[in-house]
Coordinates of C-alpha atoms and ligand atoms in Angstrom, one line a residue:
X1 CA 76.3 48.8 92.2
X2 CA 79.7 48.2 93.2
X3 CA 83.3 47.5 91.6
X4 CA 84.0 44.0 91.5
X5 CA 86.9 41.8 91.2
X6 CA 86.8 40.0 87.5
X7 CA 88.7 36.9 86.7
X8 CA 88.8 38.2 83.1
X9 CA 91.5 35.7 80.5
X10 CA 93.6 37.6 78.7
X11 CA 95.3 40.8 79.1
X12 CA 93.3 43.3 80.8
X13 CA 93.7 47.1 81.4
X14 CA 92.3 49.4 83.5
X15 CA 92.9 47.1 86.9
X16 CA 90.9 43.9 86.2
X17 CA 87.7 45.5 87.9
X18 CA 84.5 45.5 86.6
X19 CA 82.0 48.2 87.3
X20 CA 78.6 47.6 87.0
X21 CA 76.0 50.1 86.6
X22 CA 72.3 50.9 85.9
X23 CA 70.5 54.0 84.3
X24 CA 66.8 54.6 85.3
X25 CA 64.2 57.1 83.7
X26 CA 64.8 60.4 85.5
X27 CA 65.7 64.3 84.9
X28 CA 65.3 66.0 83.2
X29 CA 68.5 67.1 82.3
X30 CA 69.9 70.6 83.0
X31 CA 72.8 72.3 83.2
X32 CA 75.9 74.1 81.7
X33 CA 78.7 71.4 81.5
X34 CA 82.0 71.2 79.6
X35 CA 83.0 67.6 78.2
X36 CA 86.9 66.4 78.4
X37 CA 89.2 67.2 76.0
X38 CA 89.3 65.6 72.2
X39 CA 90.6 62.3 72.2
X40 CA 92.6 62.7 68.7
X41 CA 93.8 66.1 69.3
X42 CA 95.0 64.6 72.6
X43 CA 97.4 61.7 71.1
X44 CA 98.6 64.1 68.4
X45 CA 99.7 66.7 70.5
X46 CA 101.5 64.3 72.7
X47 CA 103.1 62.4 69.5
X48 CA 104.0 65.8 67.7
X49 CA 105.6 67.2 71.1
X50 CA 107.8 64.1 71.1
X51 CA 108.8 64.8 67.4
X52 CA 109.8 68.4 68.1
X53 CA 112.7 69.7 69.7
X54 CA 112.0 72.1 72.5
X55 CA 109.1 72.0 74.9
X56 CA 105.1 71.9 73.7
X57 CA 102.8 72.8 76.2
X58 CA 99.4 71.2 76.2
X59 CA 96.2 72.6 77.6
X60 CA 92.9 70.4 78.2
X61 CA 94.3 67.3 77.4
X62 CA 92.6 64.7 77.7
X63 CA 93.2 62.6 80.4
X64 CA 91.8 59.1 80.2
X65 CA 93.3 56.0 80.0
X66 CA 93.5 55.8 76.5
X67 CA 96.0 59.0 75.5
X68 CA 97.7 58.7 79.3
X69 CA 99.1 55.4 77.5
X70 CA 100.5 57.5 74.3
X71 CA 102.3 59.7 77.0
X72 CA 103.6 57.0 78.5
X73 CA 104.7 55.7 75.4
X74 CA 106.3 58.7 74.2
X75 CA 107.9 58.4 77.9
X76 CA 109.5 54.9 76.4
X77 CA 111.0 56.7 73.5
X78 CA 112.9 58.8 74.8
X79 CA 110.2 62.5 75.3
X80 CA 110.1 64.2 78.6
X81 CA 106.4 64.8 79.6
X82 CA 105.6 65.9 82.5
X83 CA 101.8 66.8 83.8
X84 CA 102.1 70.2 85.2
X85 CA 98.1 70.7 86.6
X86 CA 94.9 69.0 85.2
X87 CA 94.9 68.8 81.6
X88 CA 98.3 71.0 81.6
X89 CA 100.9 68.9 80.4
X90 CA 104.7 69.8 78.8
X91 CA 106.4 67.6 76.1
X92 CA 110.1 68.0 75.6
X93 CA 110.7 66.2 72.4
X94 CA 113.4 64.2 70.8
X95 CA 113.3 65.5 66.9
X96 CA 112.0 63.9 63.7
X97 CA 113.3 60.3 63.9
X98 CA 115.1 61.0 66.9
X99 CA 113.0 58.1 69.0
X100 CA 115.1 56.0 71.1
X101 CA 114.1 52.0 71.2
X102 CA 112.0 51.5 74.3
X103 CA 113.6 49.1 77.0
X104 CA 110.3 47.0 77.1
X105 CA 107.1 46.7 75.1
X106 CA 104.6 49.5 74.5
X107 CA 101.4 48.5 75.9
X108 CA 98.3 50.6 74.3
X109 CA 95.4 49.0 76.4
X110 CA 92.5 50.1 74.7
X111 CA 93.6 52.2 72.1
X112 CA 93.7 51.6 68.8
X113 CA 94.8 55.6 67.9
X114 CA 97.2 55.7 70.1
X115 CA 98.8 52.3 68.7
X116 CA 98.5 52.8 65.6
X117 CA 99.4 56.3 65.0
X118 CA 103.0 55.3 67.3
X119 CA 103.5 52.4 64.9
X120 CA 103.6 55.1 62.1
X121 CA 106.0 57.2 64.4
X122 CA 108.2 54.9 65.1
X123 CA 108.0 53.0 62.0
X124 CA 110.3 56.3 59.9
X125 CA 113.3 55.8 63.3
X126 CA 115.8 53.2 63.1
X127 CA 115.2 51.4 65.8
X128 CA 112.7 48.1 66.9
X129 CA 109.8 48.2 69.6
X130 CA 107.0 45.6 70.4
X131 CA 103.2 46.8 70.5
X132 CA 100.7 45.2 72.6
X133 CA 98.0 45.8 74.0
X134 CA 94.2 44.5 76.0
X135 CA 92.4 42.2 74.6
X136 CA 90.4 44.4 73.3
X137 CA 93.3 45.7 71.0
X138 CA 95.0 42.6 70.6
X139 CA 91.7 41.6 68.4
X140 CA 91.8 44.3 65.8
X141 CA 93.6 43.9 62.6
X142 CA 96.6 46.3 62.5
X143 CA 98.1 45.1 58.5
X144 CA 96.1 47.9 57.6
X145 CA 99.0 50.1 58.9
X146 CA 101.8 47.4 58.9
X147 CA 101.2 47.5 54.4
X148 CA 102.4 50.8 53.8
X149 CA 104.6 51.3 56.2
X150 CA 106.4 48.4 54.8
X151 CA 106.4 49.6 51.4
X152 CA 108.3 52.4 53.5
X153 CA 111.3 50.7 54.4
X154 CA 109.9 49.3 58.6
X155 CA 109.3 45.9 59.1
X156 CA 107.9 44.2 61.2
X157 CA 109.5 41.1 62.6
X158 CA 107.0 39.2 64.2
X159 CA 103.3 39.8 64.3
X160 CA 100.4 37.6 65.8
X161 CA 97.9 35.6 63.4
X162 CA 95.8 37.4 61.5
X163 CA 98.1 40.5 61.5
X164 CA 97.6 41.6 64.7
X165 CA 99.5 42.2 68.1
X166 CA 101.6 41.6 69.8
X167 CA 104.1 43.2 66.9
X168 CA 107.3 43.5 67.1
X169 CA 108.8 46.4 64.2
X170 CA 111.8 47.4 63.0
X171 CA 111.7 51.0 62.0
X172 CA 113.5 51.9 58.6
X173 CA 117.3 53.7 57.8
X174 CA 116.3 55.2 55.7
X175 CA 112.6 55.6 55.1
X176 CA 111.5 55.7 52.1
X177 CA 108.3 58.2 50.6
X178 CA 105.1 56.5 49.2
X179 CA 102.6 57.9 47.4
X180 CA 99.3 55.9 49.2
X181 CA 95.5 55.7 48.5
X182 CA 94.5 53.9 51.8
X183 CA 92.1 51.0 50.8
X184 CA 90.0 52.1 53.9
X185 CA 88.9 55.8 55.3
X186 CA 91.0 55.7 58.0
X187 CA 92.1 58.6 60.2
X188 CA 94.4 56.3 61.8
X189 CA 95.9 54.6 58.6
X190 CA 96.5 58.2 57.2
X191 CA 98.0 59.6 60.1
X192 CA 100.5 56.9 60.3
X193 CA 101.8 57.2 56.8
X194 CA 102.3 60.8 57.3
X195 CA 103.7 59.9 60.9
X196 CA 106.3 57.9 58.9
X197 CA 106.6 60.2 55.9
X198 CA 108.2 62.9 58.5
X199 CA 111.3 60.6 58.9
X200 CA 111.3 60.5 55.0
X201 CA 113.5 62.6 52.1
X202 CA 110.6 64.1 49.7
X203 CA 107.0 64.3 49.5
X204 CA 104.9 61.4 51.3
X205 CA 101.6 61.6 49.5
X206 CA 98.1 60.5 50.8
X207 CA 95.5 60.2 48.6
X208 CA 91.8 59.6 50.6
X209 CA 88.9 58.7 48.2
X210 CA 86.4 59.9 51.3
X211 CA 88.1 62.7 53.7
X212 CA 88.7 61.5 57.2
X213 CA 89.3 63.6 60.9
X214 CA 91.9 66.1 59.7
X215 CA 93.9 67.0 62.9
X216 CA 96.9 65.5 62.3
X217 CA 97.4 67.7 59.2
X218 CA 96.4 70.8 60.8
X219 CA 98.4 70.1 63.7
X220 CA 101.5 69.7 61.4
X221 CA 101.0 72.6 59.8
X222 CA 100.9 74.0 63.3
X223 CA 104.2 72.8 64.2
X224 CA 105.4 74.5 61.4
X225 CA 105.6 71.1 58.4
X226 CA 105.1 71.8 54.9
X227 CA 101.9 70.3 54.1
X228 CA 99.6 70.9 51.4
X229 CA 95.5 69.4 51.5
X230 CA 93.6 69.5 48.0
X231 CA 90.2 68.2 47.2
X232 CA 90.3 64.6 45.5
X233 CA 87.1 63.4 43.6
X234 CA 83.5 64.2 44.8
X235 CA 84.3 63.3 49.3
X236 CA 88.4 62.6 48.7
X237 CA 91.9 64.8 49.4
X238 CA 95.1 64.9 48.5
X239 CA 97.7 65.3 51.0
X240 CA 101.3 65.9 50.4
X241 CA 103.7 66.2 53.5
X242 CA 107.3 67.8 52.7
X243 CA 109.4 65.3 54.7
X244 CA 112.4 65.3 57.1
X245 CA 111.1 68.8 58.3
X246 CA 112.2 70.4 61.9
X247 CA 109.4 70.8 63.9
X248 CA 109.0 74.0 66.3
X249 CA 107.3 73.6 69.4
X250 CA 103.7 75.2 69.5
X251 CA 101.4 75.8 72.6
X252 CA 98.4 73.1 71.5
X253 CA 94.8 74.1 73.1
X254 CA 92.5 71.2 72.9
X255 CA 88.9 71.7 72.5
X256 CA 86.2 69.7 74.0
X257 CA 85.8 66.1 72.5
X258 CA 82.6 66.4 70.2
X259 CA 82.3 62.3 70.4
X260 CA 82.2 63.0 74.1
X261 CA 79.0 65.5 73.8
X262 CA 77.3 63.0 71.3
X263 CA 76.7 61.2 75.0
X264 CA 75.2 64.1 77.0
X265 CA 73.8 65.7 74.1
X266 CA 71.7 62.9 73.0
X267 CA 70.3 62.2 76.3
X268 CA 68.9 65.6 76.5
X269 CA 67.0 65.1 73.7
X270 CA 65.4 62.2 74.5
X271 CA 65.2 62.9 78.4
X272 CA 61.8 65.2 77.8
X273 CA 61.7 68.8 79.4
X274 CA 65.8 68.7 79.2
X275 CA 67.7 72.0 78.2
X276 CA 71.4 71.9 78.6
X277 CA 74.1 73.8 77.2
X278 CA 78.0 71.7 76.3
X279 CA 81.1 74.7 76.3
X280 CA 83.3 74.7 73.8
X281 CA 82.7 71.5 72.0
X282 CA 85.5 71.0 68.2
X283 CA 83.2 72.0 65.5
X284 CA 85.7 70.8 62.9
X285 CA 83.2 69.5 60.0
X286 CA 85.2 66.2 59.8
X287 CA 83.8 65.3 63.2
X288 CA 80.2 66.7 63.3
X289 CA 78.2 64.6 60.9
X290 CA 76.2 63.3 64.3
X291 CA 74.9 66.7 64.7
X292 CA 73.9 67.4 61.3
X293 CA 72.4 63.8 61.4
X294 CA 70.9 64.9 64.2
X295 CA 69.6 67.9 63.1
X296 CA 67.7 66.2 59.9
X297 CA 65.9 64.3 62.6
X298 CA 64.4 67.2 64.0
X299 CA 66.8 67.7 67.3
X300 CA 67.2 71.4 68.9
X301 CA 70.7 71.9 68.9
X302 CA 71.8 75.4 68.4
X303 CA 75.4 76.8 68.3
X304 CA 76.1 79.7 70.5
X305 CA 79.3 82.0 70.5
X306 CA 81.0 80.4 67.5
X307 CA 84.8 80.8 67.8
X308 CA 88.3 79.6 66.8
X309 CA 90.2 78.2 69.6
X310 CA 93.8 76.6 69.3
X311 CA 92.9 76.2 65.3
X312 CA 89.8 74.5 65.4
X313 CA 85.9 76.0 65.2
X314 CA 84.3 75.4 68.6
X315 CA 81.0 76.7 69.9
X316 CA 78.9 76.4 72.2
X317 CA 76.0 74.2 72.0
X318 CA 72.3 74.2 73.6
X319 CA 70.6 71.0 73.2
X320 CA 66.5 71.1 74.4
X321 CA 64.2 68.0 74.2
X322 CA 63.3 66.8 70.7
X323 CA 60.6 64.7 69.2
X324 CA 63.0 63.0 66.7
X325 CA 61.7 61.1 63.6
X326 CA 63.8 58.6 61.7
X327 CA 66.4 59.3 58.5
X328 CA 68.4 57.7 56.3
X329 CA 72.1 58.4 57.0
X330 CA 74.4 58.4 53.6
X331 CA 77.5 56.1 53.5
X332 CA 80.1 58.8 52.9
X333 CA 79.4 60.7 55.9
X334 CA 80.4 57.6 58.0
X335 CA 84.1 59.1 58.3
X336 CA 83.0 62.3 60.5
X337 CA 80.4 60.4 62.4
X338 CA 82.0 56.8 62.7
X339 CA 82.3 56.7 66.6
X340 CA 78.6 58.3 66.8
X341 CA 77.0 55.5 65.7
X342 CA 76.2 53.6 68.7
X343 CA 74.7 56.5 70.3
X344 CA 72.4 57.5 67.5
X345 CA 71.1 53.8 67.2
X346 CA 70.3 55.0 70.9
X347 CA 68.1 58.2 69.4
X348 CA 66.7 56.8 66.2
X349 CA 64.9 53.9 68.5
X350 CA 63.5 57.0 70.5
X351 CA 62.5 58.4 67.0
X352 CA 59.2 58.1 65.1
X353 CA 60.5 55.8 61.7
X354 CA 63.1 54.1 60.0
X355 CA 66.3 55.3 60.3
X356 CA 68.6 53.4 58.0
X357 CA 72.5 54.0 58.5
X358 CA 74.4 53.1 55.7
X359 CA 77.9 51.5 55.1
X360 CA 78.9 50.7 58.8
X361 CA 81.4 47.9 57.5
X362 CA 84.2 49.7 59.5
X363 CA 82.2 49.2 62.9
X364 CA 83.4 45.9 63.0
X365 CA 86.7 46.1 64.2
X366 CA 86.2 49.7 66.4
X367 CA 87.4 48.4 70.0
X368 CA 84.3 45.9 69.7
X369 CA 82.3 45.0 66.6
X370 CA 80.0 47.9 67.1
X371 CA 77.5 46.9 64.1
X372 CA 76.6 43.6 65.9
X373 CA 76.9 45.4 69.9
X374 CA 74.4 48.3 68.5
X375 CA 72.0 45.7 67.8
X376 CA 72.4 43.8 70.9
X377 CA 72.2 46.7 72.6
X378 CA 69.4 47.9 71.2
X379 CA 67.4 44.3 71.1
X380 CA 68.1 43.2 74.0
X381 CA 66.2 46.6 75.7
X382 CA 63.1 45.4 73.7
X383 CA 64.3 48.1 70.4
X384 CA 63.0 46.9 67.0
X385 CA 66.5 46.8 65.1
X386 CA 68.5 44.8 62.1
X387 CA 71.6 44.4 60.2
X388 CA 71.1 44.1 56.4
X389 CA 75.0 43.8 54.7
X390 CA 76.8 46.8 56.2
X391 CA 73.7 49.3 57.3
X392 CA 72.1 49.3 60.6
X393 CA 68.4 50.0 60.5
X394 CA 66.3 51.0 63.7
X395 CA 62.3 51.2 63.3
X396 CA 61.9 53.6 65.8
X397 CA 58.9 53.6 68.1
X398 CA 59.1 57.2 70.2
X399 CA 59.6 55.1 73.0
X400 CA 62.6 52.7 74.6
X401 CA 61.0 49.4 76.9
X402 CA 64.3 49.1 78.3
X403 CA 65.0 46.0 81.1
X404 CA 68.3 44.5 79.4
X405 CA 71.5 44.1 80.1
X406 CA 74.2 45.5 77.8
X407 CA 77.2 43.5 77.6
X408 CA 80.2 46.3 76.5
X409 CA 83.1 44.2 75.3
X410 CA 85.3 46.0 76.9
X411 CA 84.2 49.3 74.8
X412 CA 83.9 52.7 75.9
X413 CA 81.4 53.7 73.9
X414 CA 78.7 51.4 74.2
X415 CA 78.5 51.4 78.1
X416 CA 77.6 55.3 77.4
X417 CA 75.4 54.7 74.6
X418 CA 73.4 52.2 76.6
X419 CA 73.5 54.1 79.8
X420 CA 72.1 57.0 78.0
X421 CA 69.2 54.8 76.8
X422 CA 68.5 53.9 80.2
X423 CA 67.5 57.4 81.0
X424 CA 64.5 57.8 79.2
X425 CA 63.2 54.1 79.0
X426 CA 60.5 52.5 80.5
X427 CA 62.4 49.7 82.3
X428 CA 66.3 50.3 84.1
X429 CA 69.0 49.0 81.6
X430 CA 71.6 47.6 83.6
X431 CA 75.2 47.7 81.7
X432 CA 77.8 45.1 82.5
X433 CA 81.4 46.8 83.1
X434 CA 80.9 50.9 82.6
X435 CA 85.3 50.9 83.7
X436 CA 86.4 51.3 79.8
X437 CA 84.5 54.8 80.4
X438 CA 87.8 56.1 81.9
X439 CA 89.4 55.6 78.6
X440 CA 88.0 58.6 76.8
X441 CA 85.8 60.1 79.3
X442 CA 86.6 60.5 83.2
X443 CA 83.5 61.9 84.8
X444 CA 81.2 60.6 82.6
X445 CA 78.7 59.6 85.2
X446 CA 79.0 62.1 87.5
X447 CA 78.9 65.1 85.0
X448 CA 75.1 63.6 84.1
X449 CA 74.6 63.0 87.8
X450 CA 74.9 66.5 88.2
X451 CA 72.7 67.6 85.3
X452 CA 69.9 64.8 86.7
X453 CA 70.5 61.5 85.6
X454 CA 69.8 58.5 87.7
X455 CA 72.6 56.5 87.3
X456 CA 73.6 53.8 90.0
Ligands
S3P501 C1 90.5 58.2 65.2 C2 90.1 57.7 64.0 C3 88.9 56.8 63.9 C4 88.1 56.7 65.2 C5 89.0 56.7 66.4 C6 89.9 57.9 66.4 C7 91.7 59.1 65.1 O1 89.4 55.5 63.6 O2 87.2 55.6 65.2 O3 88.2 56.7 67.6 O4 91.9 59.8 66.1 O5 92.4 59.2 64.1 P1 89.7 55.0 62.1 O6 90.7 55.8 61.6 O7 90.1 53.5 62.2 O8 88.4 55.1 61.4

């Protein structure tokens, strides 16, 4: 199928074309392949370059859509950044609180990190910038942020119903340091209050009842902040940041995105007589409760050459055709598995059993409501599938009928979920719009081309 011209409402990234696509049983997959850099890591190292006097040089970042709107952004408030080859990129930074206020509004498109991790930013400098961003992003609540980082000192000044954007806010003089338990585990939430607490005299504390992706404290201590992490309760931490530091620049190595691999990795094991082997995929345990989900279910995924690269655990991982039978996935190990979920409703309906996932309530405002698009997804390709509360249950039958159309909602991840589903099922599934793909993961279909997919 071909691009298309869409005469989508509403403000729409990623050049108002619509890209059909269709996945057909085929492979099976082989080949040695490394995945695009990590998404989180990406926006950090671009947001901490801009906070840091002198110049940050990034290697593998990322470059989709999604963090190549953070670098514009950081562009906006005042950083130099310059691309100097693919996925080598130089940040000359402006200082803690040193942002200037951006000539015209930030626009995030897709991305609800990158928004809401600048809000944070620029909510500790004195100055005021508007956030906007697709439609997409213009749906999802942001007061989750706006809260503390009012209690902080920022404001903001106008907001759209229902606390989301467009937003206008006014940073804080003089912010002001909180001590925060974030009602929600939320990477994002906790990375803006520490975002903000750099701009702020004394200790910003976070306190997380259940311990979310962890990069943006690493990656502070890797710029040289005074930041402590202790365990809090059974899952939680404690995180105090030391505030109004001066951050040194550090070279920043990003690892491959394991919520990039989940895509490739779980079509191998459903794709029978697969074997492939992902490079140098972020092992970081707050980020790989897919594979040890995975791994209960019976998959063959083995580690190879375990290393440290640029701070993080990576290693190599060869995935082989699985029979997979059916779990039930706890709630608290939703935080280092919560964009995975899609794409295991994808291998639990090509398992033997149940697999019930528990406590999804946070799916429902990820760039779509993923709780309700799983089970679409899933249904409409002839899946037995239902929503009780906040857990998604799949009574897996070893086998996918396939024959549906997927509509994405302008979301990333499940045009890769369902295209992946496609490969092993009886019947093509056809996916509406596979262009929000280029947010997180340029490539995508050619990489499994080149392994053995039929995607087209
Ligand atoms: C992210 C945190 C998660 C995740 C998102 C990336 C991050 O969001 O879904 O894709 O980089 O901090 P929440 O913090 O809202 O759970």
């Amino acid at each position: 199928m071909w691009p298309m011209r869409t005469r989508h409402q509403g403000a729409r990234s990623l050049d108002q074309t619509v890209t059909p696509l269709a996945a057909r049983r085929s492979g099976p997959l082989k080949g040695r392949v490394r995945v695009p850099g990590d998404k989180s890591i990406s926006h950090r190292a671009l947001i901490l370059g801009a906070l840091t006097i002198g110049e940050t040089a990034i290697t593998g970042l990322l470059e989709g859509e999604d963090v190549i709107r953070t670098s514009r952004a950081m562009q906006a408030l005042g950083a130099t950044v310059e691309r100097a080859g693919a996925g080598n990129w130089r940040v000359n930074g402006v200082g803690v609180a040193g942002f200037a206020e951006p000539a015209a509004p930030l626009d995030f498109g897709n991305s609800g990190t990158g928004c809401r991790l600048v809000i944070g930013a620029v909510a500790g400098c004195p100055i005021t910038a508007t956030f906007d961003g697709d439609f997409s992003l213009r749906s999802r609540p942001q007061r989750r942020v706006l809260d503390p980082l009012e209690r902080m000192g920022a404001r903001a000044e106008s907001v759209a119903e229902g606390g989301r954007l467009p937003l206008r806010l006014k940073g804080a003089r003089d912010p002001i340091p909180i001590v925060y338990q974030p009602p929600v585990a939320s990477a994002q939430l906790k990375s803006a209050v520490l975002l903000a607490g750099l701009a702020a005299p004394g200790e910003t504390v976070v306190i997380e009842a259940e311990a979310t992706r962890d990069h943006t404290e690493r990656m502070l201590r890797h710029f040289g902040a005074d930041i402590s992490v202790e365990p809090d309760g059974p899952h939680g931490r404690r995180i105090t940041l030391k505030g109004q530091p001066e951050l040194a620049p550090a070279p920043v190595i990003v690892p491959a995105d394991p919520s990039s691999a989940a895509f490739p990795l779980v079509a191998a094991l459903i794709m029978p007589g697969s074997e492939i082997i992902l490079d140098g995929v972020m092992t970081n345990a707050s980020r790989t409760g897919l594979f040890l989900t995975l791994r209960e279910m019976g998959a063959d995924i083995e580690e190879l050459d375990r290393r440290i690269e640029g701070g993080e655990d990576v290693a190599d991982l060869r995935v082989r055709f699985s029979g997979l039978k059916g779990v039930e996935v706890p709630p608290e190990r939703a935080p280092s598995m919560i964009d995975e979920y899609l794409v295991l409703g994808v291998a639990a309906a090509y398992a033997h059993g149940t697999t019930r996932m528990r406590g999804l309530k946070e799916l429902r405002v990820k760039e779509s409501d993923r709780l309700a698009a799983t089970a679409a997804m899933l249904r409409v390709n002839g899946a037995d599938v239902e929503i009780k509360g906040d857990d998604l249950i799949v009574h897996g039958k070893g086998n996918v009928p396939g024959g549906g159309l997927v509509v994405t909602h302008m979301d990333h991840r499940i045009a890769m979920s369902a295209l992946v589903m496609g490969l092993a099922s009886d019947k093509p599934v056809q996916v509406d719009d596979t262009a929000f793909i280029q947010t997180s993961f340029p490539g995508f279909a050619d990489m499994m081309r080149r392994m053995g997919a039929d995607l087209s």
